[in-house]
Every structure is written in C-alpha cells, then in structure tokens.
PDB file of C-alpha atoms and ligand atoms in Angstrom:
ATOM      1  CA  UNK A 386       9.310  83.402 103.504  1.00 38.00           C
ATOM      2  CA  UNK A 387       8.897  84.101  99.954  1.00 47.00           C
ATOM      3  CA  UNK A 388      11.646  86.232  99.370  1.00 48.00           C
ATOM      4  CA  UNK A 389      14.234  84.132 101.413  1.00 45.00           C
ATOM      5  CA  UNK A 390      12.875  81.387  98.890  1.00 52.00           C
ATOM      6  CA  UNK A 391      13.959  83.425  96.027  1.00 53.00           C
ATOM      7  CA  UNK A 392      16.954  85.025  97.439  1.00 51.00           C
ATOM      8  CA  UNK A 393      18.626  81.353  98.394  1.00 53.00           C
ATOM      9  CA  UNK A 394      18.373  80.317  95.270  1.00 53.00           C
ATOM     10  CA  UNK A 395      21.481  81.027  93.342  1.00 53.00           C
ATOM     11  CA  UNK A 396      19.889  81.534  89.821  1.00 63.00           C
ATOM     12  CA  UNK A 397      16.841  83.492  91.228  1.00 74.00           C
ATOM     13  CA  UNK A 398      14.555  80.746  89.755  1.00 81.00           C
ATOM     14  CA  UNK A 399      11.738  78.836  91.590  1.00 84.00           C
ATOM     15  CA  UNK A 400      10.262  75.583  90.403  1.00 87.00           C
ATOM     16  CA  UNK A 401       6.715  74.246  90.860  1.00 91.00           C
ATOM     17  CA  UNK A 402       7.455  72.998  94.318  1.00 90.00           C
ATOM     18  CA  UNK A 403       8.848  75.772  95.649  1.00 84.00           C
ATOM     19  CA  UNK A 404       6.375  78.339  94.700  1.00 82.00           C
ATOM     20  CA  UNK A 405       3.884  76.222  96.091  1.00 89.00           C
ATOM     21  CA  UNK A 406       5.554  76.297  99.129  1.00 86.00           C
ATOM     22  CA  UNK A 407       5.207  80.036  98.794  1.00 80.00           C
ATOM     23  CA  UNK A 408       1.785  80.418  98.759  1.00 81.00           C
ATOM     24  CA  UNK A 409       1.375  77.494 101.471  1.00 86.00           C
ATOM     25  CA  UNK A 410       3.410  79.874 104.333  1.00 83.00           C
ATOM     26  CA  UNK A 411       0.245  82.079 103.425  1.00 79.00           C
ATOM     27  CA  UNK A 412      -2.628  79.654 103.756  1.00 81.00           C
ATOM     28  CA  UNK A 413      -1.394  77.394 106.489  1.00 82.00           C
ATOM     29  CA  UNK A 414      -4.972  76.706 107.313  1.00 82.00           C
ATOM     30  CA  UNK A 415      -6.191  75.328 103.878  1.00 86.00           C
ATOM     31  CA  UNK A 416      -4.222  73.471 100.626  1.00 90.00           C
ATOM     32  CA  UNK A 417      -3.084  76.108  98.616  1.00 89.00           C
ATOM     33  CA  UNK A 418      -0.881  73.218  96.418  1.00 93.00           C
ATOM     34  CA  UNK A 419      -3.537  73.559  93.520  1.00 94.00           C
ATOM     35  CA  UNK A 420      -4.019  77.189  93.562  1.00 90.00           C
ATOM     36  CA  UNK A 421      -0.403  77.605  93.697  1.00 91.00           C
ATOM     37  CA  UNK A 422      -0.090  75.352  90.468  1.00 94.00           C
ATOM     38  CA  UNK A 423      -2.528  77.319  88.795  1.00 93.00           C
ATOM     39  CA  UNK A 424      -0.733  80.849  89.307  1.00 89.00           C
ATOM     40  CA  UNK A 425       2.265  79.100  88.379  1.00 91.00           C
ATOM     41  CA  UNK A 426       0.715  78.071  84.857  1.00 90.00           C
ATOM     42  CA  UNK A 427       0.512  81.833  84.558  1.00 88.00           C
ATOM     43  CA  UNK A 428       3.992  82.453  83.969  1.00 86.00           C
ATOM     44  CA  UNK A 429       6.381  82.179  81.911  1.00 80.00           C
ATOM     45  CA  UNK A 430       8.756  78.775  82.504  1.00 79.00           C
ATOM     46  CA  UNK A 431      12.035  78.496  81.438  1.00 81.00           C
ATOM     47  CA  UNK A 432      12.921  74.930  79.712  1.00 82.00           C
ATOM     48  CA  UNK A 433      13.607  73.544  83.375  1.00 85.00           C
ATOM     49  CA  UNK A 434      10.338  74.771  84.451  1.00 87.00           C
ATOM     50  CA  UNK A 435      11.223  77.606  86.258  1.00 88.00           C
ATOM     51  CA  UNK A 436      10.331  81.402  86.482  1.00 88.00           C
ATOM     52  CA  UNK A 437      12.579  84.183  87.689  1.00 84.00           C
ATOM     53  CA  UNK A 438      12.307  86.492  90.422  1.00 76.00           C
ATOM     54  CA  UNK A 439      11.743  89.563  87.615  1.00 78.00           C
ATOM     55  CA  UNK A 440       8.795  87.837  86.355  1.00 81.00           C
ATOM     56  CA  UNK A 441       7.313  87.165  89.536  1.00 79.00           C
ATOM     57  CA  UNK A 442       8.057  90.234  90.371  1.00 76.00           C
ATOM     58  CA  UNK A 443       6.108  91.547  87.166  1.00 80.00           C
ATOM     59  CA  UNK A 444       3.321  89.913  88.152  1.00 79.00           C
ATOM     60  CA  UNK A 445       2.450  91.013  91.730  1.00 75.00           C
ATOM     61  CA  UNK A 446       3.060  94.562  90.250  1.00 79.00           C
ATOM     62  CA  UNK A 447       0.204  93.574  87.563  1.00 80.00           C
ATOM     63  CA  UNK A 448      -1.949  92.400  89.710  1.00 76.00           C
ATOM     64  CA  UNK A 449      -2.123  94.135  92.499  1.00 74.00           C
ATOM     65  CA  UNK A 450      -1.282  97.679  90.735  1.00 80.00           C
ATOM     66  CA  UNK A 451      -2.079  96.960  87.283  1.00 82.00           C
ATOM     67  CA  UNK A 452      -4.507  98.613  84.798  1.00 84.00           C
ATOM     68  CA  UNK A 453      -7.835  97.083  84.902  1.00 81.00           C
ATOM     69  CA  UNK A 454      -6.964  95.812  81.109  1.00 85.00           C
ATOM     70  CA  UNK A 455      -3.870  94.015  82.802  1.00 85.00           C
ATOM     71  CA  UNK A 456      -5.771  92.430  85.648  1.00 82.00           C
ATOM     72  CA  UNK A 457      -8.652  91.565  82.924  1.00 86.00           C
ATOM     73  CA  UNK A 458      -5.587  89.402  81.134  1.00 89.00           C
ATOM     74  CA  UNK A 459      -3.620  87.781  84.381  1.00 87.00           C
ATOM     75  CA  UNK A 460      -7.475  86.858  85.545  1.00 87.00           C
ATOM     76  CA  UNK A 461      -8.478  85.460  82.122  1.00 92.00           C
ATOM     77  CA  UNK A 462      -5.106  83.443  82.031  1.00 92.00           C
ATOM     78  CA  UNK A 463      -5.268  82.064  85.269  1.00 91.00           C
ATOM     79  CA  UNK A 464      -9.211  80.547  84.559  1.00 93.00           C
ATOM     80  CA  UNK A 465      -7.804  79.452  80.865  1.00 95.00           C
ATOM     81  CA  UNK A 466      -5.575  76.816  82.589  1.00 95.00           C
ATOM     82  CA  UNK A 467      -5.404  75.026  78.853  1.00 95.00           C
ATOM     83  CA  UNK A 468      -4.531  78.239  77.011  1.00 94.00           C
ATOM     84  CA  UNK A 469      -6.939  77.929  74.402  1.00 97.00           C
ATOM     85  CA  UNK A 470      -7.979  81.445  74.725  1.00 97.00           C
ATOM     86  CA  UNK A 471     -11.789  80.293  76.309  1.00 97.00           C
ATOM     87  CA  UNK A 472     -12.736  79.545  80.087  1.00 96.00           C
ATOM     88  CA  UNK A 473     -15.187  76.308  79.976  1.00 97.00           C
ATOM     89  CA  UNK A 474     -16.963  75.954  83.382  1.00 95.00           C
ATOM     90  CA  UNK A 475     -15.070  73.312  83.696  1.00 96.00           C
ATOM     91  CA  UNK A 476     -11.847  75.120  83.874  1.00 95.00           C
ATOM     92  CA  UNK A 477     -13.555  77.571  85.921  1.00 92.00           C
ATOM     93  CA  UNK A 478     -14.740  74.998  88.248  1.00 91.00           C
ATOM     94  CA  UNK A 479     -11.241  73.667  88.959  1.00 93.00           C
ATOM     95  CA  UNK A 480      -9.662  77.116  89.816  1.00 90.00           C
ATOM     96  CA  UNK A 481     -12.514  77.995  92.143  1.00 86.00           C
ATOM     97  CA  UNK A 482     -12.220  74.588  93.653  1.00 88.00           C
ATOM     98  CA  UNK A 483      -8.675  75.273  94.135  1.00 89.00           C
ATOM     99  CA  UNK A 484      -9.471  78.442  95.949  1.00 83.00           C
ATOM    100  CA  UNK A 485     -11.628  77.080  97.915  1.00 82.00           C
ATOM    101  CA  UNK A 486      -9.280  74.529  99.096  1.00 85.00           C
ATOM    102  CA  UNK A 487      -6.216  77.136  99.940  1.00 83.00           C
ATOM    103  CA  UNK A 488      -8.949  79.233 102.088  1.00 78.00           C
ATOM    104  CA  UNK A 489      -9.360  76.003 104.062  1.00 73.00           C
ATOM    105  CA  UNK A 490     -12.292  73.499 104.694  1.00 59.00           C
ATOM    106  CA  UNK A 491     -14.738  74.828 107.390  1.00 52.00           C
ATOM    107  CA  UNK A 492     -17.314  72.586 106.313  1.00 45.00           C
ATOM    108  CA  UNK A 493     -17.809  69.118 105.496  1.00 45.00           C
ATOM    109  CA  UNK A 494     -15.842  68.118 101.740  1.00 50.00           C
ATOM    110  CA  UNK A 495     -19.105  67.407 100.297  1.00 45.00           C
ATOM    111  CA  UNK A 496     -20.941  70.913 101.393  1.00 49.00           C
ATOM    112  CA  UNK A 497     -17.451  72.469  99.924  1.00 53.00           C
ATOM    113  CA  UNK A 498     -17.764  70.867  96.978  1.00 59.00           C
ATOM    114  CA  UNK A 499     -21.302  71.877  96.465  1.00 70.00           C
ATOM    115  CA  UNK A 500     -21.112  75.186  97.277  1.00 76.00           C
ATOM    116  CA  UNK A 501     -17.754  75.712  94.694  1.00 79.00           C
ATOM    117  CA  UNK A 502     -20.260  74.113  91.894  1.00 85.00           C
ATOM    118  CA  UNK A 503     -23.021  76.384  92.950  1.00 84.00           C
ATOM    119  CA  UNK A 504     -20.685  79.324  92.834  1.00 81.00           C
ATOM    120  CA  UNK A 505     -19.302  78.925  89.542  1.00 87.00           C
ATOM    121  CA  UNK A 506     -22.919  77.936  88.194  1.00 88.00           C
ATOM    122  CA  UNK A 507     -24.223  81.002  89.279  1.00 84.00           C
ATOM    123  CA  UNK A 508     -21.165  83.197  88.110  1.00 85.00           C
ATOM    124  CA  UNK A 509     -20.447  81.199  84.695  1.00 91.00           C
ATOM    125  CA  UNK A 510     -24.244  82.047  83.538  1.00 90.00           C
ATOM    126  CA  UNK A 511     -24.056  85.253  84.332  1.00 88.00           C
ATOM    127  CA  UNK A 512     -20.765  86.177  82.194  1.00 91.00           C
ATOM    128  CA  UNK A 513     -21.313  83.509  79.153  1.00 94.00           C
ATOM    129  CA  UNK A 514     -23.595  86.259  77.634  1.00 93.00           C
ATOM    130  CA  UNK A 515     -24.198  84.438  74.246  1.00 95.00           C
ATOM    131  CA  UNK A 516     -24.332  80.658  76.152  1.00 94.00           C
ATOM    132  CA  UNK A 517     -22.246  79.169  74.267  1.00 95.00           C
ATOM    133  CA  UNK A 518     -20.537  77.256  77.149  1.00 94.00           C
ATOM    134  CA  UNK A 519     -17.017  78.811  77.266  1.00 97.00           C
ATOM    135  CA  UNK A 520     -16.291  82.578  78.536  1.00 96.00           C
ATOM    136  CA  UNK A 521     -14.286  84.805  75.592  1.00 97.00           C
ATOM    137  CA  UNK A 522     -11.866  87.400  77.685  1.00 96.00           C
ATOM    138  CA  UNK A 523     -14.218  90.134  75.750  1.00 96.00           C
ATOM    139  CA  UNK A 524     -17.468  88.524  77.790  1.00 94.00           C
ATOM    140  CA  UNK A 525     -15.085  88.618  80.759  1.00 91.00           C
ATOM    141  CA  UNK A 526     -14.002  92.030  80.084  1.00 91.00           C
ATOM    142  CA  UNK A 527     -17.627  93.372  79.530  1.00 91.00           C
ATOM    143  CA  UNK A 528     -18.793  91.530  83.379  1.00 86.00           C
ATOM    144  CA  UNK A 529     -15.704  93.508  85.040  1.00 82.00           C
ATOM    145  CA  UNK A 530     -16.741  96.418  83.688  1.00 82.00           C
ATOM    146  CA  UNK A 531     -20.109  95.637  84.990  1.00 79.00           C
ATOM    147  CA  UNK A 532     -19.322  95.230  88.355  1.00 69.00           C
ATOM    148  CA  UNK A 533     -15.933  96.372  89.262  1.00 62.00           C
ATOM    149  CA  UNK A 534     -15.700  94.387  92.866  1.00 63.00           C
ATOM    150  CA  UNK A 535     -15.438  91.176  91.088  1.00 60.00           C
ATOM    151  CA  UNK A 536     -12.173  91.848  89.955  1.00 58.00           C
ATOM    152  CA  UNK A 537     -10.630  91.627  93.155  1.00 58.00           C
ATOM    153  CA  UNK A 538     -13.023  88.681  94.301  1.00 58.00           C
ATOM    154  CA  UNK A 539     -11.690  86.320  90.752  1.00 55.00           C
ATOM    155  CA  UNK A 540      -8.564  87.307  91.718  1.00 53.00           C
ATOM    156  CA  UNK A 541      -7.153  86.186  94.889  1.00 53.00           C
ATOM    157  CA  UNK A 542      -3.613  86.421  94.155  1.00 50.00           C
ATOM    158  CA  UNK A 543      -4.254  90.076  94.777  1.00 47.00           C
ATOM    159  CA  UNK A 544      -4.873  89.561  98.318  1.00 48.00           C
ATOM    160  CA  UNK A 545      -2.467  86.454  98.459  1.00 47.00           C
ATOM    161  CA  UNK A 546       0.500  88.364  97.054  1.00 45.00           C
ATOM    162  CA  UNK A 547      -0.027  92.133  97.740  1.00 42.00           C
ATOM    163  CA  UNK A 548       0.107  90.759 101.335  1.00 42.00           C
ATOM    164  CA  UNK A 549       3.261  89.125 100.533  1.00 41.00           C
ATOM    165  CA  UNK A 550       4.997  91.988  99.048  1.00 40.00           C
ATOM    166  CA  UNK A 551       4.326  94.391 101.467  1.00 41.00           C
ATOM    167  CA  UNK A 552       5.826  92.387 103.922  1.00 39.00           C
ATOM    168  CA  UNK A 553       8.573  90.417 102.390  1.00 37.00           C
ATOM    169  CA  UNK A 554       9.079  90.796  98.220  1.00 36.00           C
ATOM    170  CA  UNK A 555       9.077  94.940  98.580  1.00 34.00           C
ATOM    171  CA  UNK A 556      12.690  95.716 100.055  1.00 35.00           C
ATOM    172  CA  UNK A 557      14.051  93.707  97.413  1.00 34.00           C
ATOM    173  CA  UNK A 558      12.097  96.079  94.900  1.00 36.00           C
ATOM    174  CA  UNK A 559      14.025  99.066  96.288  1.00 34.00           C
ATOM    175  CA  UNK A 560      17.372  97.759  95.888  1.00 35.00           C
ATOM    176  CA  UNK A 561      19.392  99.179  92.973  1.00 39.00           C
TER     177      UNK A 561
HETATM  178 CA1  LIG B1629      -9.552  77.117  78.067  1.00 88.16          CA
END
C-alpha cells in the first residue's frame, strides 16, 4: 500500500524503512530490503533521511516514461551505489545480487549466488568496452543504444513501480 504509506504520513516523507516496506508488499515472495535500499540511494534525502512524495513521484515518471537519456541516468545511478560517477563489477554485482534476492530464491543460495556472478561477468565484459574495470555512463549509454531491451531488463524498478502506480500512486497524480 504504497500510497497509503505516503498519504499517512503527515509531512509526505518516507524514511529507509518505510520505503522498503514499499517495495516488500510487491515482492512478498523474495527480500526486496536490499534492492529497496539501493533505489532509495537514488534519491534525494532530506537531512533526516527522507524523500518526499514529489520526488518519488518524479522518479516513477522517469523511469517508467522517461527519455531514454533519463532512464540511461536513474540506471547508471542506481549501479553507482558510491557516487563516484563509475560502476565497478563490484557495485554491479551487489545490485544484481539484490535483485536477485527481491525476485525470490527458487534455487539453492549457492546456485543463486553463482548464477548473479555469472550474470554480471558476462554483462560487465560486454559493456566495459576499453577494460578498464569500471563502466563510464558513456560505455553504458553506447550498450543501451546497442540493444534497447536491456534497458528495461537493468532496470527493474520499471516493472516494480509502473506496477505500483497504475494501481495505487496514479489517483494521487490526478488530484489538483
Ligand atoms: Ca561507483
């Protein structure tokens, strides 16, 4: 219940804990608690750590009806969890983890966790075009434009919260 999250809160701000709460109504079947910390890194915070409604808002619009220049930068800040302005495979390895992990474990932990590596292996290689180890949002940009799909496959939070805002966030959105 996303929006009654939002909507009960006086200010309109969510913490940490509550967004993550959000996004585990939508993934009952995995843990979506690191994914949801992620996404949250992606925002802007107040000095209590909190983001409004407007900016969450702002976001879903992005990514699910963004220009493929705005989804190239939520997608490149969401992998860049230390803001540095490069994905390492390490960074990219913890996000995809993370994913993993809110779609739920089918499988034994240690198949998961070896399938997430081999994933991001075969993935990283393929966008670190000068192999340098760490993925510029240029060498990101020139992959999406490569193979469109992918954009919605990185994502996630497209599927996660265009779901969301159909159903819950988008009568708020028409109020004056
Ligand atoms: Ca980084």
């Amino acid at each position: 219940m996303f929006y009654c999250t939002f909507q009960e809160c006086p200010t309109g701000l969510v913490d940490e804990d509550a967004f993550k709460q959000i996004f585990s109504q939508f993934f009952p079947q995995g843990d979506a608690t690191q994914y949801a910390h992620y996404v949250f890194n992606t925002f802007k915070h107040n000095h209590h750590g909190q983001i409004s409604f407007e900016d969450f808002l702002g976001a879903l619009s992005t990514v699910s009806r963004g220009t493929t220049q705005e989804k190239l930068q939520w997608i490149f800040g969401l992998y860049d969890v230390n803001h540095d302005g490069l994905i390492t495979k390490a960074e990219m390895l913890d996000v995809v983890t993370a994913i993993y992990e809110m779609l739920g474990r089918y499988t034994e932990p240690q198949v998961e966790d070896s399938s997430a590596k081999d994933h991001v292996e075969k993935i990283f290689h393929l966008i670190d075009k000068n192999k340098d180890g760490a993925i510029t949002i240029d060498e990101l940009a020139a992959w999406m434009s490569r193979d469109a799909t992918v954009v919605e496959s990185l994502g996630m939070m497209d599927t996660v919260l265009y779901t969301s805002s159909e159903s819950r966030a988008r009568p708020s959105l028409s109020q004056p």
